[in-house]
Every structure is written in C-alpha cells, then in structure tokens.
CSV table of C-alpha atoms and ligand atoms in Angstrom, one decimal:
chain,number,residue,atom,x,y,z
H,899,MET,CA,-0.1,0.1,-0.1
H,900,MET,CA,1.0,3.1,-0.6
H,901,GLN,CA,2.5,5.6,2.4
H,902,PRO,CA,0.1,8.6,2.7
H,903,PRO,CA,1.8,11.8,1.8
H,904,TRP,CA,3.6,13.2,5.2
H,905,TRP,CA,0.9,16.3,5.3
H,906,MET,CA,-2.1,14.0,5.8
H,907,ALA,CA,-1.7,14.0,9.8
H,908,GLY,CA,-2.3,17.9,9.2
H,909,VAL,CA,0.1,20.7,9.5
H,910,PRO,CA,0.5,23.8,12.2
H,911,PHE,CA,-0.7,27.0,10.3
H,912,SER,CA,-2.3,30.7,10.9
H,913,CYS,CA,-2.0,33.4,8.1
H,914,GLN,CA,-0.5,36.2,10.5
H,915,PRO,CA,-2.1,39.6,9.8
H,916,ASN,CA,-0.6,42.5,8.3
H,917,CYS,CA,2.1,40.0,7.0
H,918,GLY,CA,1.2,39.9,3.2
H,919,LYS,CA,4.6,38.0,2.5
H,920,CYS,CA,3.3,35.6,0.3
H,921,CYS,CA,1.5,38.2,-2.0
H,922,ASP,CA,4.8,41.1,-1.9
H,923,GLU,CA,7.0,39.2,-4.2
H,924,PRO,CA,7.8,41.2,-7.6
H,925,GLY,CA,7.4,38.8,-10.4
H,926,GLY,CA,4.6,36.3,-8.9
H,927,ILE,CA,2.0,35.0,-10.7
H,928,VAL,CA,-1.8,34.0,-10.2
H,929,TYR,CA,-3.2,31.5,-12.6
H,930,LEU,CA,-7.2,31.7,-12.0
H,931,ARG,CA,-9.8,28.8,-12.4
H,932,PRO,CA,-13.1,29.8,-14.1
H,933,GLU,CA,-14.8,29.9,-10.5
H,934,ASP,CA,-12.3,32.5,-9.8
H,935,ALA,CA,-12.8,34.3,-12.6
H,936,GLU,CA,-16.2,34.5,-11.6
H,937,ILE,CA,-16.3,35.0,-8.1
H,938,MET,CA,-13.8,37.7,-8.9
H,939,SER,CA,-15.9,39.7,-11.5
H,940,SER,CA,-19.3,39.8,-9.4
H,941,HIS,CA,-17.7,40.8,-6.6
H,942,HIS,CA,-16.1,43.9,-8.7
H,943,ASN,CA,-20.0,44.4,-10.0
H,944,LEU,CA,-18.7,43.1,-13.9
H,945,GLN,CA,-18.9,40.9,-16.0
H,946,VAL,CA,-16.5,38.5,-16.3
H,947,GLU,CA,-15.2,39.4,-19.8
H,948,GLU,CA,-14.8,43.2,-18.6
H,949,TRP,CA,-13.1,42.2,-15.4
H,950,LEU,CA,-11.0,39.6,-17.5
H,951,GLU,CA,-9.9,43.1,-20.0
H,952,ARG,CA,-9.7,45.1,-16.6
H,953,ASP,CA,-7.9,43.2,-13.9
H,954,CYS,CA,-6.2,40.5,-15.9
H,955,ARG,CA,-3.6,39.4,-18.7
H,956,GLN,CA,-2.9,36.5,-20.7
H,957,THR,CA,0.5,34.6,-20.2
H,958,LEU,CA,2.7,33.9,-23.3
H,959,ASP,CA,0.6,30.3,-23.3
H,960,GLY,CA,-2.8,32.2,-23.5
H,961,ARG,CA,-3.7,31.6,-19.7
H,962,TRP,CA,-5.5,34.1,-17.7
H,963,ILE,CA,-3.9,35.7,-14.8
H,964,LEU,CA,-4.2,38.6,-12.6
H,965,LYS,CA,-2.4,41.8,-13.6
H,966,SER,CA,0.7,43.3,-11.7
H,967,ASP,CA,1.4,47.0,-11.2
H,968,PRO,CA,3.8,48.3,-14.0
H,969,VAL,CA,6.0,49.7,-11.4
H,970,THR,CA,6.4,47.1,-8.4
H,971,ASP,CA,5.2,44.2,-10.8
H,972,ILE,CA,3.2,43.2,-7.7
H,973,CYS,CA,-0.2,42.0,-7.5
H,974,ILE,CA,-2.7,45.1,-8.2
H,975,TYR,CA,-5.0,44.2,-5.4
H,976,LEU,CA,-2.1,44.4,-2.8
H,977,ASP,CA,-2.5,48.0,-1.1
H,978,GLU,CA,0.2,50.1,0.7
H,979,GLU,CA,-0.6,48.5,4.1
H,980,LYS,CA,0.2,45.1,2.1
H,981,LYS,CA,-3.2,43.9,2.6
H,982,CYS,CA,-5.4,42.4,-0.1
H,983,THR,CA,-8.4,44.8,-1.6
H,984,THR,CA,-10.2,41.8,-2.5
H,985,TYR,CA,-9.5,39.3,0.3
H,986,GLU,CA,-13.0,38.1,0.4
H,987,ALA,CA,-13.4,37.3,-3.1
H,988,ARG,CA,-9.4,36.0,-3.7
H,989,PRO,CA,-8.8,33.2,-6.2
H,990,ALA,CA,-8.1,29.5,-5.3
H,991,GLN,CA,-4.2,30.0,-5.7
H,992,CYS,CA,-3.8,32.4,-2.6
H,993,ARG,CA,-6.3,30.9,-0.8
H,994,SER,CA,-4.4,27.7,-1.1
H,995,TYR,CA,-1.3,29.2,0.2
H,996,PRO,CA,1.2,27.8,1.8
H,997,PHE,CA,-0.2,24.5,0.7
H,998,TRP,CA,0.7,24.6,-2.9
H,999,ALA,CA,1.8,21.6,-5.0
H,1000,GLU,CA,5.2,22.8,-5.6
H,1001,ASN,CA,6.0,23.5,-1.7
H,1002,VAL,CA,4.7,20.4,-0.6
H,1003,ARG,CA,6.4,18.1,-3.1
H,1004,SER,CA,9.9,17.7,-1.5
H,1005,ASP,CA,11.4,18.4,1.7
H,1006,ARG,CA,13.7,20.9,0.4
H,1007,SER,CA,10.3,22.6,-1.2
H,1008,TRP,CA,8.6,22.3,2.0
H,1009,LYS,CA,12.0,24.0,4.0
H,1010,LYS,CA,11.9,26.7,1.8
H,1011,THR,CA,8.3,27.5,2.2
H,1012,VAL,CA,8.5,27.3,6.4
H,1013,ASP,CA,11.0,30.0,6.1
H,1014,GLU,CA,9.1,32.5,3.7
H,1015,CYS,CA,5.4,31.9,5.6
H,1016,PRO,CA,5.6,33.3,8.7
H,1017,GLY,CA,2.3,31.9,9.7
H,1018,LEU,CA,3.9,28.2,9.6
H,1019,ASP,CA,6.3,28.9,12.6
H,1020,SER,CA,4.1,30.9,15.0
H,1021,GLU,CA,2.7,30.5,18.3
H,1022,GLU,CA,-0.9,30.5,17.5
H,1023,ALA,CA,-0.8,27.9,14.8
H,1024,PHE,CA,-3.5,25.3,14.6
H,1025,ILE,CA,-3.5,22.3,12.7
H,1026,ILE,CA,-5.0,22.6,9.5
H,1027,SER,CA,-6.2,18.8,8.8
H,1028,GLY,CA,-5.1,16.6,6.2
H,1029,ASP,CA,-8.4,16.8,4.2
H,1030,THR,CA,-8.3,20.8,3.5
H,1031,ILE,CA,-4.4,20.7,3.2
H,1032,ARG,CA,-5.5,18.2,0.0
H,1033,THR,CA,-8.4,19.8,-1.2
H,1034,LYS,CA,-6.2,22.7,-1.1
H,1035,ILE,CA,-3.6,21.4,-3.3
H,1036,ILE,CA,-5.9,20.3,-5.8
H,1037,GLN,CA,-7.2,23.9,-6.1
H,1038,ASP,CA,-4.0,24.9,-6.5
H,1039,ARG,CA,-3.2,22.3,-9.6
H,1040,ASP,CA,-6.8,23.7,-11.0
H,1041,ALA,CA,-5.5,27.3,-10.9
H,1042,THR,CA,-2.2,26.6,-12.2
H,1043,ARG,CA,-4.2,24.3,-15.7
H,1044,GLY,CA,-6.2,27.8,-15.8
H,1045,PHE,CA,-8.2,28.7,-18.8
H,1046,ARG,CA,-7.7,30.5,-21.7
H,1047,LYS,CA,-11.1,31.2,-23.1
H,1048,TRP,CA,-14.1,32.8,-21.8
H,1049,PRO,CA,-16.7,30.7,-21.6
H,1050,PRO,CA,-14.0,28.4,-20.9
H,1051,LYS,CA,-14.4,24.9,-21.8
H,1052,ARG,CA,-15.7,22.5,-19.1
A,1789,SF4,S1,3.3,34.5,4.2
A,1789,SF4,FE1,2.4,33.2,5.2
A,1789,SF4,S2,1.5,34.5,6.9
A,1789,SF4,FE2,2.3,35.7,5.1
A,1789,SF4,S3,0.4,36.7,4.8
A,1789,SF4,FE3,1.2,34.6,3.7
A,1789,SF4,S4,0.4,32.6,4.5
A,1789,SF4,FE4,0.0,34.8,5.7
C-alpha cells in the first residue's frame, strides 16, 4: 500500500495579520480557475469579460492571470499596508497558499516555504487537517491549469 503523504497528519498554520509576504513578491503569478474569474468579477460588479479585460492579462501560452502593477510588478490588489483589497473574493491560488503542490512536493521545497511564511512557524498556529490540505493542493493544481477562453470549455 502507498504511504499517505507527510502532510496528511495535519500541519500547524495560522496566517499572520499584516504579513502579506506571500503576495509581496515582484513577478508573482496568480493563475485563475474559471470559478475564480466568476467570483472576482461579480465581487467587482463586472461581467467576467470586462473584469478579465480590466484586471487580468494572459501569459504567453494564453492562461489568464491577475495583472501586476507596472512599476512594482506586485499584484494590483495589494494595497500600501500590504492588505489584500479583494480578500473575501480572492482566487483559489491565494487561498491555498502555503499548501501548493510545488511547496509540499519535497523536503527542500517545504523547508523553503517554512522560511518564507511566518504562519507556519507561529505560536498561534493550529492544525490544518490533511483533508483540508488535500483540497487546497487540488485547487492550486486546478488554478495552475488555468483557462484560456471565456466562457471556458468545462
Ligand atoms: S506569508 Fe504566510 S503568514 Fe504571511 S500573509 Fe502569507 S500565508 Fe499569511
């Protein structure tokens, strides 16, 4: 039988207020699931096409991603206090951090993630269950797959 992955036993984590470190990286890319585009556009009172046109751009291979600030190259939704201005509607990739497939993949990548994210090494951290982590990993994978056309082929 296959061994369950190490994170299945649960991982202590608590996102830290006013941290924003995971969003505050120039050159970060936020891929979108079709559901994310629907939630974000309705949150901004726009049609999906209008929102894609206004707040998103396409990668070279055509996947829709959030736009970055042309000067700082940081997500357009992160404000000066490092707060996400669309937090309630934020896409799955943002919600699932730090439990991204690429982060849990190896000891090395996880160690790097723990160094990056103070929420994984905090006194207030509480255990995130293996099932929740699995859901986050799947959502991050779906986001990375992305979509290229609207309406998307489902
Ligand atoms: S780096 Fe970790 S603690 Fe900081 S905002 Fe991101 S998820 Fe929260």
